[in-house]
PDB file of C-alpha atoms in Angstrom:
ATOM      1  CA  MET A   4      78.936 147.293 199.383  1.00 89.00           C
ATOM      2  CA  TYR A   5      79.997 148.095 203.201  1.00 94.00           C
ATOM      3  CA  ILE A   6      84.221 148.301 203.756  1.00 95.00           C
ATOM      4  CA  ILE A   7      84.883 147.159 207.518  1.00 96.00           C
ATOM      5  CA  VAL A   8      88.038 148.654 208.405  1.00 96.00           C
ATOM      6  CA  ASP A   9      89.198 147.270 212.440  1.00 96.00           C
ATOM      7  CA  ASP A  10      92.728 145.978 212.964  1.00 95.00           C
ATOM      8  CA  ARG A  11      91.036 143.282 215.096  1.00 94.00           C
ATOM      9  CA  GLU A  12      91.147 140.319 211.659  1.00 94.00           C
ATOM     10  CA  SER A  13      88.502 137.934 213.808  1.00 94.00           C
ATOM     11  CA  VAL A  14      86.062 141.199 214.287  1.00 93.00           C
ATOM     12  CA  ALA A  15      86.370 142.544 210.402  1.00 94.00           C
ATOM     13  CA  ASN A  16      85.873 139.090 209.475  1.00 93.00           C
ATOM     14  CA  SER A  17      82.651 138.479 211.693  1.00 94.00           C
ATOM     15  CA  TYR A  18      81.421 141.593 210.623  1.00 94.00           C
ATOM     16  CA  VAL A  19      81.987 140.648 206.911  1.00 93.00           C
ATOM     17  CA  GLY A  20      80.616 137.097 206.565  1.00 92.00           C
ATOM     18  CA  GLY A  21      77.621 138.634 208.731  1.00 91.00           C
ATOM     19  CA  LEU A  22      76.922 141.264 206.353  1.00 90.00           C
ATOM     20  CA  VAL A  23      77.035 138.677 203.597  1.00 84.00           C
ATOM     21  CA  ARG A  24      74.680 136.676 204.805  1.00 85.00           C
ATOM     22  CA  GLU A  25      72.463 139.444 204.692  1.00 82.00           C
ATOM     23  CA  GLY A  26      73.496 139.822 200.808  1.00 80.00           C
ATOM     24  CA  VAL A  27      75.610 143.008 201.299  1.00 86.00           C
ATOM     25  CA  SER A  28      78.679 142.371 199.929  1.00 88.00           C
ATOM     26  CA  SER A  29      81.339 143.728 202.152  1.00 91.00           C
ATOM     27  CA  ILE A  30      85.174 143.793 202.988  1.00 93.00           C
ATOM     28  CA  GLY A  31      87.167 144.240 205.355  1.00 95.00           C
ATOM     29  CA  PHE A  32      91.020 145.959 205.778  1.00 95.00           C
ATOM     30  CA  SER A  33      93.019 146.953 208.771  1.00 95.00           C
ATOM     31  CA  SER A  34      93.609 150.887 208.951  1.00 94.00           C
ATOM     32  CA  GLY A  35      97.287 150.341 207.500  1.00 93.00           C
ATOM     33  CA  GLU A  36      95.875 148.168 203.945  1.00 95.00           C
ATOM     34  CA  PHE A  37      92.958 150.400 203.726  1.00 95.00           C
ATOM     35  CA  TRP A  38      94.996 153.778 203.716  1.00 93.00           C
ATOM     36  CA  ASP A  39      96.590 152.158 200.743  1.00 94.00           C
ATOM     37  CA  TRP A  40      93.588 151.166 198.767  1.00 94.00           C
ATOM     38  CA  LEU A  41      92.221 154.458 199.610  1.00 94.00           C
ATOM     39  CA  GLN A  42      94.816 156.472 197.927  1.00 92.00           C
ATOM     40  CA  SER A  43      94.731 154.109 195.199  1.00 92.00           C
ATOM     41  CA  ALA A  44      90.956 153.290 194.368  1.00 91.00           C
ATOM     42  CA  SER A  45      89.326 154.531 191.276  1.00 89.00           C
ATOM     43  CA  GLU A  46      86.419 156.825 191.345  1.00 89.00           C
ATOM     44  CA  SER A  47      83.793 154.246 189.956  1.00 85.00           C
ATOM     45  CA  ASP A  48      85.394 151.788 193.019  1.00 88.00           C
ATOM     46  CA  LEU A  49      84.092 154.602 195.510  1.00 90.00           C
ATOM     47  CA  ALA A  50      80.995 154.973 193.775  1.00 87.00           C
ATOM     48  CA  ALA A  51      80.128 151.358 194.441  1.00 87.00           C
ATOM     49  CA  VAL A  52      80.785 151.838 198.857  1.00 91.00           C
ATOM     50  CA  ASP A  53      77.558 152.322 200.595  1.00 90.00           C
ATOM     51  CA  ALA A  54      78.941 152.521 203.236  1.00 94.00           C
ATOM     52  CA  PHE A  55      82.282 152.688 206.003  1.00 96.00           C
ATOM     53  CA  LEU A  56      82.507 151.220 209.128  1.00 97.00           C
ATOM     54  CA  LEU A  57      84.999 152.365 211.660  1.00 96.00           C
ATOM     55  CA  GLY A  58      86.079 149.628 214.243  1.00 95.00           C
ATOM     56  CA  ASP A  59      88.525 149.620 216.709  1.00 93.00           C
ATOM     57  CA  CYS A  60      92.101 150.830 214.768  1.00 91.00           C
ATOM     58  CA  ASP A  61      94.781 152.803 215.665  1.00 83.00           C
ATOM     59  CA  ALA A  62      93.721 155.724 212.734  1.00 86.00           C
ATOM     60  CA  ARG A  63      90.928 156.036 213.459  1.00 89.00           C
ATOM     61  CA  GLY A  64      91.079 159.738 214.653  1.00 89.00           C
ATOM     62  CA  SER A  65      92.570 160.567 211.416  1.00 92.00           C
ATOM     63  CA  LEU A  66      90.616 158.301 208.740  1.00 94.00           C
ATOM     64  CA  PRO A  67      87.133 159.778 208.575  1.00 95.00           C
ATOM     65  CA  ARG A  68      88.143 163.302 207.193  1.00 94.00           C
ATOM     66  CA  ALA A  69      90.566 161.036 204.613  1.00 94.00           C
ATOM     67  CA  MET A  70      87.619 159.271 203.627  1.00 94.00           C
ATOM     68  CA  ARG A  71      85.066 162.143 202.833  1.00 94.00           C
ATOM     69  CA  LYS A  72      87.996 163.707 200.756  1.00 94.00           C
ATOM     70  CA  ARG A  73      87.177 160.685 198.516  1.00 94.00           C
ATOM     71  CA  SER A  74      83.451 159.772 199.417  1.00 93.00           C
ATOM     72  CA  ALA A  75      80.528 160.485 200.119  1.00 91.00           C
ATOM     73  CA  ALA A  76      79.301 157.326 201.469  1.00 92.00           C
ATOM     74  CA  PRO A  77      78.278 157.185 205.125  1.00 94.00           C
ATOM     75  CA  ILE A  78      80.821 156.587 208.254  1.00 96.00           C
ATOM     76  CA  ILE A  79      79.704 154.702 211.170  1.00 97.00           C
ATOM     77  CA  ALA A  80      82.209 154.529 213.627  1.00 96.00           C
ATOM     78  CA  MET A  81      81.401 151.267 215.663  1.00 95.00           C
ATOM     79  CA  SER A  82      82.754 151.350 219.514  1.00 93.00           C
ATOM     80  CA  GLY A  83      82.539 149.158 222.304  1.00 90.00           C
ATOM     81  CA  GLN A  84      83.187 152.430 224.709  1.00 87.00           C
ATOM     82  CA  LYS A  85      79.764 153.670 225.910  1.00 87.00           C
ATOM     83  CA  MET A  86      81.390 157.222 227.353  1.00 91.00           C
ATOM     84  CA  LEU A  87      80.268 160.534 226.134  1.00 93.00           C
ATOM     85  CA  LYS A  88      83.631 161.297 225.867  1.00 93.00           C
ATOM     86  CA  ASN A  89      84.908 158.910 223.508  1.00 92.00           C
ATOM     87  CA  THR A  90      81.776 159.243 221.284  1.00 93.00           C
ATOM     88  CA  LEU A  91      82.348 162.983 221.107  1.00 94.00           C
ATOM     89  CA  GLU A  92      85.740 162.153 220.144  1.00 94.00           C
ATOM     90  CA  LEU A  93      84.666 160.181 217.332  1.00 94.00           C
ATOM     91  CA  PHE A  94      81.561 162.435 215.916  1.00 95.00           C
ATOM     92  CA  GLU A  95      84.504 165.169 216.198  1.00 95.00           C
ATOM     93  CA  SER A  96      86.833 163.307 213.725  1.00 95.00           C
ATOM     94  CA  GLY A  97      84.319 163.532 211.082  1.00 95.00           C
ATOM     95  CA  VAL A  98      81.929 160.250 211.727  1.00 96.00           C
ATOM     96  CA  ASP A  99      78.402 160.884 210.251  1.00 96.00           C
ATOM     97  CA  ASP A 100      77.110 158.071 213.336  1.00 96.00           C
ATOM     98  CA  VAL A 101      78.066 156.345 216.100  1.00 96.00           C
ATOM     99  CA  VAL A 102      76.898 153.075 217.376  1.00 96.00           C
ATOM    100  CA  HIS A 103      77.735 150.890 220.321  1.00 93.00           C
ATOM    101  CA  VAL A 104      78.663 147.280 219.719  1.00 92.00           C
ATOM    102  CA  PRO A 105      77.262 144.746 220.268  1.00 91.00           C
ATOM    103  CA  ILE A 106      74.762 145.699 217.722  1.00 91.00           C
ATOM    104  CA  HIS A 107      72.881 143.790 214.931  1.00 92.00           C
ATOM    105  CA  LEU A 108      73.380 144.364 211.195  1.00 91.00           C
ATOM    106  CA  ARG A 109      69.946 145.246 210.499  1.00 90.00           C
ATOM    107  CA  GLU A 110      70.071 148.183 212.661  1.00 93.00           C
ATOM    108  CA  ILE A 111      73.854 149.337 211.241  1.00 94.00           C
ATOM    109  CA  LEU A 112      71.590 148.762 207.831  1.00 91.00           C
ATOM    110  CA  ALA A 113      68.718 150.808 208.918  1.00 90.00           C
ATOM    111  CA  ARG A 114      71.051 153.999 210.099  1.00 92.00           C
ATOM    112  CA  THR A 115      73.109 153.884 206.322  1.00 92.00           C
ATOM    113  CA  ALA A 116      69.968 154.395 204.741  1.00 86.00           C
ATOM    114  CA  ALA A 117      68.666 157.182 206.933  1.00 88.00           C
ATOM    115  CA  ILE A 118      71.790 158.451 206.488  1.00 89.00           C
ATOM    116  CA  ALA A 119      71.013 158.652 202.985  1.00 82.00           C
ATOM    117  CA  ARG A 120      68.210 159.933 202.810  1.00 78.00           C
ATOM    118  CA  ARG A 121      68.731 163.111 204.915  1.00 81.00           C
ATOM    119  CA  ARG A 122      71.606 164.067 202.670  1.00 72.00           C
ATOM    120  CA  VAL A 123      69.069 163.564 199.825  1.00 62.00           C
ATOM    121  CA  GLY A 124      66.397 165.104 201.457  1.00 56.00           C
ATOM    122  CA  GLU A 125      63.463 163.715 202.859  1.00 48.00           C
ATOM    123  CA  LEU A 126      60.995 163.759 199.830  1.00 46.00           C
ATOM    124  CA  PRO A 127      59.815 160.534 198.772  1.00 51.00           C
ATOM    125  CA  ARG A 128      61.323 159.028 195.699  1.00 56.00           C
ATOM    126  CA  PRO A 129      58.882 159.595 192.591  1.00 53.00           C
ATOM    127  CA  CYS A 130      58.569 155.165 192.810  1.00 62.00           C
ATOM    128  CA  GLU A 131      57.763 155.152 197.125  1.00 61.00           C
ATOM    129  CA  ASN A 132      54.441 155.683 196.565  1.00 62.00           C
ATOM    130  CA  ARG A 133      54.436 151.738 194.088  1.00 75.00           C
ATOM    131  CA  ILE A 134      57.447 149.947 195.664  1.00 84.00           C
ATOM    132  CA  GLN A 135      58.440 150.300 199.038  1.00 87.00           C
ATOM    133  CA  VAL A 136      61.698 149.160 200.203  1.00 87.00           C
ATOM    134  CA  PHE A 137      63.417 149.467 203.937  1.00 86.00           C
ATOM    135  CA  PHE A 138      67.464 148.846 202.969  1.00 81.00           C
ATOM    136  CA  ASN A 139      67.841 146.471 206.174  1.00 79.00           C
ATOM    137  CA  GLY A 140      67.210 143.398 204.762  1.00 80.00           C
ATOM    138  CA  ARG A 141      63.261 143.638 205.138  1.00 86.00           C
ATOM    139  CA  ASP A 142      61.347 142.785 201.947  1.00 90.00           C
ATOM    140  CA  PRO A 143      60.123 144.899 200.300  1.00 92.00           C
ATOM    141  CA  GLU A 144      56.231 145.524 199.704  1.00 92.00           C
ATOM    142  CA  ILE A 145      53.845 146.765 196.982  1.00 89.00           C
ATOM    143  CA  ALA A 146      50.688 147.982 197.754  1.00 82.00           C
ATOM    144  CA  GLY A 147      51.268 146.708 201.137  1.00 83.00           C
ATOM    145  CA  HIS A 148      52.029 143.036 199.979  1.00 89.00           C
ATOM    146  CA  ALA A 149      55.370 141.515 200.981  1.00 93.00           C
ATOM    147  CA  LEU A 150      57.475 140.375 197.753  1.00 94.00           C
ATOM    148  CA  THR A 151      59.413 138.062 198.982  1.00 94.00           C
ATOM    149  CA  LEU A 152      62.941 138.010 196.360  1.00 94.00           C
ATOM    150  CA  PRO A 153      66.291 136.262 197.018  1.00 93.00           C
ATOM    151  CA  ARG A 154      68.672 138.549 198.706  1.00 89.00           C
ATOM    152  CA  ARG A 155      70.946 139.261 194.894  1.00 91.00           C
ATOM    153  CA  GLU A 156      67.588 140.618 193.350  1.00 94.00           C
ATOM    154  CA  LEU A 157      66.234 142.306 196.587  1.00 92.00           C
ATOM    155  CA  ARG A 158      70.001 144.010 196.513  1.00 90.00           C
ATOM    156  CA  ILE A 159      69.372 144.885 193.207  1.00 93.00           C
ATOM    157  CA  LEU A 160      65.910 146.102 193.700  1.00 94.00           C
ATOM    158  CA  GLU A 161      67.262 148.578 196.289  1.00 89.00           C
ATOM    159  CA  TYR A 162      69.955 149.754 193.838  1.00 89.00           C
ATOM    160  CA  MET A 163      67.308 150.544 191.697  1.00 91.00           C
ATOM    161  CA  VAL A 164      64.875 152.442 194.011  1.00 88.00           C
ATOM    162  CA  SER A 165      67.792 154.121 195.160  1.00 83.00           C
ATOM    163  CA  ASN A 166      68.801 154.984 191.716  1.00 85.00           C
ATOM    164  CA  HIS A 167      65.051 155.643 190.327  1.00 85.00           C
ATOM    165  CA  GLY A 168      65.212 157.164 186.575  1.00 85.00           C
ATOM    166  CA  LYS A 169      68.980 157.049 186.081  1.00 89.00           C
ATOM    167  CA  TRP A 170      70.469 154.703 183.600  1.00 92.00           C
ATOM    168  CA  ILE A 171      72.249 152.787 185.579  1.00 92.00           C
ATOM    169  CA  THR A 172      75.230 150.141 184.318  1.00 92.00           C
ATOM    170  CA  LYS A 173      75.965 146.177 184.528  1.00 92.00           C
ATOM    171  CA  THR A 174      78.882 146.936 185.927  1.00 90.00           C
ATOM    172  CA  GLN A 175      77.526 149.225 188.278  1.00 90.00           C
ATOM    173  CA  ILE A 176      74.745 146.141 189.216  1.00 92.00           C
ATOM    174  CA  PHE A 177      77.728 143.957 189.793  1.00 92.00           C
ATOM    175  CA  ASN A 178      80.244 146.191 191.673  1.00 88.00           C
ATOM    176  CA  ALA A 179      76.664 147.051 194.246  1.00 86.00           C
ATOM    177  CA  VAL A 180      75.570 143.331 194.504  1.00 88.00           C
ATOM    178  CA  TYR A 181      79.136 141.067 194.153  1.00 89.00           C
ATOM    179  CA  GLY A 182      81.411 144.077 195.072  1.00 86.00           C
ATOM    180  CA  ILE A 183      84.660 145.358 193.408  1.00 84.00           C
ATOM    181  CA  PHE A 184      86.761 142.591 194.466  1.00 82.00           C
ATOM    182  CA  GLU A 185      84.950 140.048 193.332  1.00 80.00           C
ATOM    183  CA  SER A 186      86.410 137.411 191.160  1.00 77.00           C
ATOM    184  CA  THR A 187      84.299 134.442 191.395  1.00 82.00           C
ATOM    185  CA  PHE A 188      81.572 135.831 189.022  1.00 85.00           C
ATOM    186  CA  ASP A 189      81.459 137.489 185.615  1.00 88.00           C
ATOM    187  CA  GLU A 190      79.318 140.746 185.230  1.00 90.00           C
ATOM    188  CA  SER A 191      76.800 138.731 183.005  1.00 90.00           C
ATOM    189  CA  VAL A 192      75.196 136.923 185.863  1.00 93.00           C
ATOM    190  CA  ILE A 193      73.262 140.209 186.437  1.00 94.00           C
ATOM    191  CA  GLU A 194      71.702 139.696 183.221  1.00 94.00           C
ATOM    192  CA  SER A 195      69.878 136.786 184.904  1.00 95.00           C
ATOM    193  CA  HIS A 196      69.003 138.112 188.063  1.00 95.00           C
ATOM    194  CA  VAL A 197      68.052 141.374 186.858  1.00 96.00           C
ATOM    195  CA  SER A 198      65.570 138.861 184.052  1.00 95.00           C
ATOM    196  CA  LYS A 199      63.733 137.691 187.089  1.00 96.00           C
ATOM    197  CA  LEU A 200      63.141 140.305 188.863  1.00 96.00           C
ATOM    198  CA  ARG A 201      61.899 142.272 186.227  1.00 95.00           C
ATOM    199  CA  LYS A 202      59.134 139.449 185.892  1.00 96.00           C
ATOM    200  CA  LYS A 203      58.353 139.699 189.395  1.00 95.00           C
ATOM    201  CA  LEU A 204      57.967 142.859 189.375  1.00 94.00           C
ATOM    202  CA  ARG A 205      55.741 142.557 186.740  1.00 93.00           C
ATOM    203  CA  ASP A 206      53.572 140.077 187.717  1.00 93.00           C
ATOM    204  CA  ARG A 207      52.888 142.618 190.642  1.00 91.00           C
ATOM    205  CA  LEU A 208      52.565 146.181 188.972  1.00 90.00           C
ATOM    206  CA  GLY A 209      51.237 145.107 185.593  1.00 90.00           C
ATOM    207  CA  PHE A 210      53.967 146.977 183.699  1.00 91.00           C
ATOM    208  CA  ASP A 211      57.562 146.739 182.971  1.00 92.00           C
ATOM    209  CA  ALA A 212      58.878 148.790 185.558  1.00 92.00           C
ATOM    210  CA  ILE A 213      62.342 147.285 184.313  1.00 95.00           C
ATOM    211  CA  VAL A 214      63.770 149.219 181.207  1.00 93.00           C
ATOM    212  CA  ALA A 215      66.646 147.560 179.479  1.00 93.00           C
ATOM    213  CA  ARG A 216      68.314 149.302 176.726  1.00 91.00           C
ATOM    214  CA  ARG A 217      71.577 147.440 174.823  1.00 88.00           C
ATOM    215  CA  TYR A 218      75.079 149.233 175.397  1.00 84.00           C
ATOM    216  CA  VAL A 219      73.636 151.337 178.248  1.00 89.00           C
ATOM    217  CA  GLY A 220      72.386 148.894 180.687  1.00 93.00           C
ATOM    218  CA  TYR A 221      69.068 149.143 183.083  1.00 95.00           C
ATOM    219  CA  ARG A 222      66.663 151.600 184.176  1.00 93.00           C
ATOM    220  CA  LEU A 223      63.852 151.377 187.257  1.00 93.00           C
ATOM    221  CA  ASP A 224      60.949 153.575 185.464  1.00 88.00           C
ATOM    222  CA  ILE A 225      57.597 153.498 187.843  1.00 83.00           C
ATOM    223  CA  PRO A 226      55.267 156.400 187.459  1.00 77.00           C
ATOM    224  CA  ALA A 227      54.068 157.822 190.398  1.00 64.00           C
ATOM    225  CA  GLY A 228      50.498 158.821 191.709  1.00 55.00           C
ATOM    226  CA  ASP A 229      48.979 155.830 189.985  1.00 48.00           C
ATOM    227  CA  THR A 230      47.046 153.191 192.188  1.00 43.00           C
ATOM    228  CA  ILE A 231      48.142 149.356 191.462  1.00 42.00           C
ATOM    229  CA  ASP A 232      44.917 146.901 190.744  1.00 42.00           C
ATOM    230  CA  GLU A 233      45.486 144.158 192.755  1.00 42.00           C
ATOM    231  CA  PRO A 234      44.353 140.915 191.728  1.00 39.00           C
ATOM    232  CA  MET A 235      41.239 139.429 193.559  1.00 33.00           C
ATOM    233  CA  GLN A 236      42.529 136.062 194.775  1.00 36.00           C
ATOM    234  CA  GLU A 237      45.593 137.832 196.536  1.00 38.00           C
ATOM    235  CA  LEU A 238      43.124 138.788 198.872  1.00 32.00           C
ATOM    236  CA  ASP A 239      42.744 135.906 201.008  1.00 37.00           C
ATOM    237  CA  GLU A 240      46.683 136.301 201.638  1.00 36.00           C
ATOM    238  CA  VAL A 241      46.947 139.781 202.491  1.00 32.00           C
ATOM    239  CA  GLY A 242      46.525 139.100 206.802  1.00 34.00           C
ATOM    240  CA  ILE A 243      49.714 136.422 206.170  1.00 31.00           C
ATOM    241  CA  LEU A 244      51.450 138.811 204.373  1.00 34.00           C
ATOM    242  CA  LEU A 245      51.026 142.193 206.315  1.00 32.00           C
ATOM    243  CA  ASN A 246      51.845 139.960 209.249  1.00 36.00           C
ATOM    244  CA  ARG A 247      55.292 138.247 208.290  1.00 36.00           C
ATOM    245  CA  THR A 248      58.169 137.829 210.476  1.00 37.00           C
ATOM    246  CA  HIS A 249      60.946 138.149 210.055  1.00 39.00           C
ATOM    247  CA  ALA A 250      64.128 135.310 211.165  1.00 40.00           C
ATOM    248  CA  VAL A 251      66.711 138.369 213.615  1.00 42.00           C
ATOM    249  CA  PRO A 252      70.147 136.675 213.255  1.00 44.00           C
ATOM    250  CA  ALA A 253      72.587 136.930 216.532  1.00 44.00           C
ATOM    251  CA  ALA A 254      74.164 140.369 217.449  1.00 52.00           C
ATOM    252  CA  TYR A 255      77.511 140.641 216.149  1.00 53.00           C
ATOM    253  CA  PRO A 256      79.950 141.668 219.172  1.00 52.00           C
ATOM    254  CA  ALA A 257      82.833 143.896 219.149  1.00 49.00           C
ATOM    255  CA  GLY A 258      85.241 141.234 220.023  1.00 49.00           C
ATOM    256  CA  ASN A 259      88.556 140.727 221.753  1.00 44.00           C
TER     257      ASN A 259
END
């Protein structure tokens, strides 16, 4: 889940809408609302945050350090001023990255993933020899073949790859996919999403990559270093799959 902090409601709503269209749950706060939430949020709620996007607000200089005291999620400042002084001040306030608007949302997703990778080290995750995810809305690949997934199944796969080998609960997956403020859907919807994703992975990999255990949750478990036997009938599709293009939505402006 992404949290956008911006005192301009229309701008915050624009980013929220764009992220939701990319399949990423998000919510917008004014700086005052966010401060109140940050002080009272539970550890489990904070653990569901993928990144904080800090826009134009009065408390931008002091919020990053308050965020860092409660969360390790990346903090990305979005600035409409391309001045060195302004950029340096934002870094000094404690943010992890500064981007200048307008910027494509997929670039923000990619920057968030890059920050997270640097924090855990550059070594590949054990499953990345078998499944490659890009954390920017792009289709994942298995042995170089694109696997087209609905956006919520993609988000679940990204979350599971990030937590490869760990047991994760249905609640954790729900919070990552739908957000901690979602009340329209019930957590049981995750069972359907995971079941469909599990079948698609099994069809491609030849084994169950997702292990399910009642009352415990789910775990992505993919042995590293093995090769994947590709069905011969898929070879004609390789050229198409490797050269797929992805629709590029418009960049999102800073707003006024």
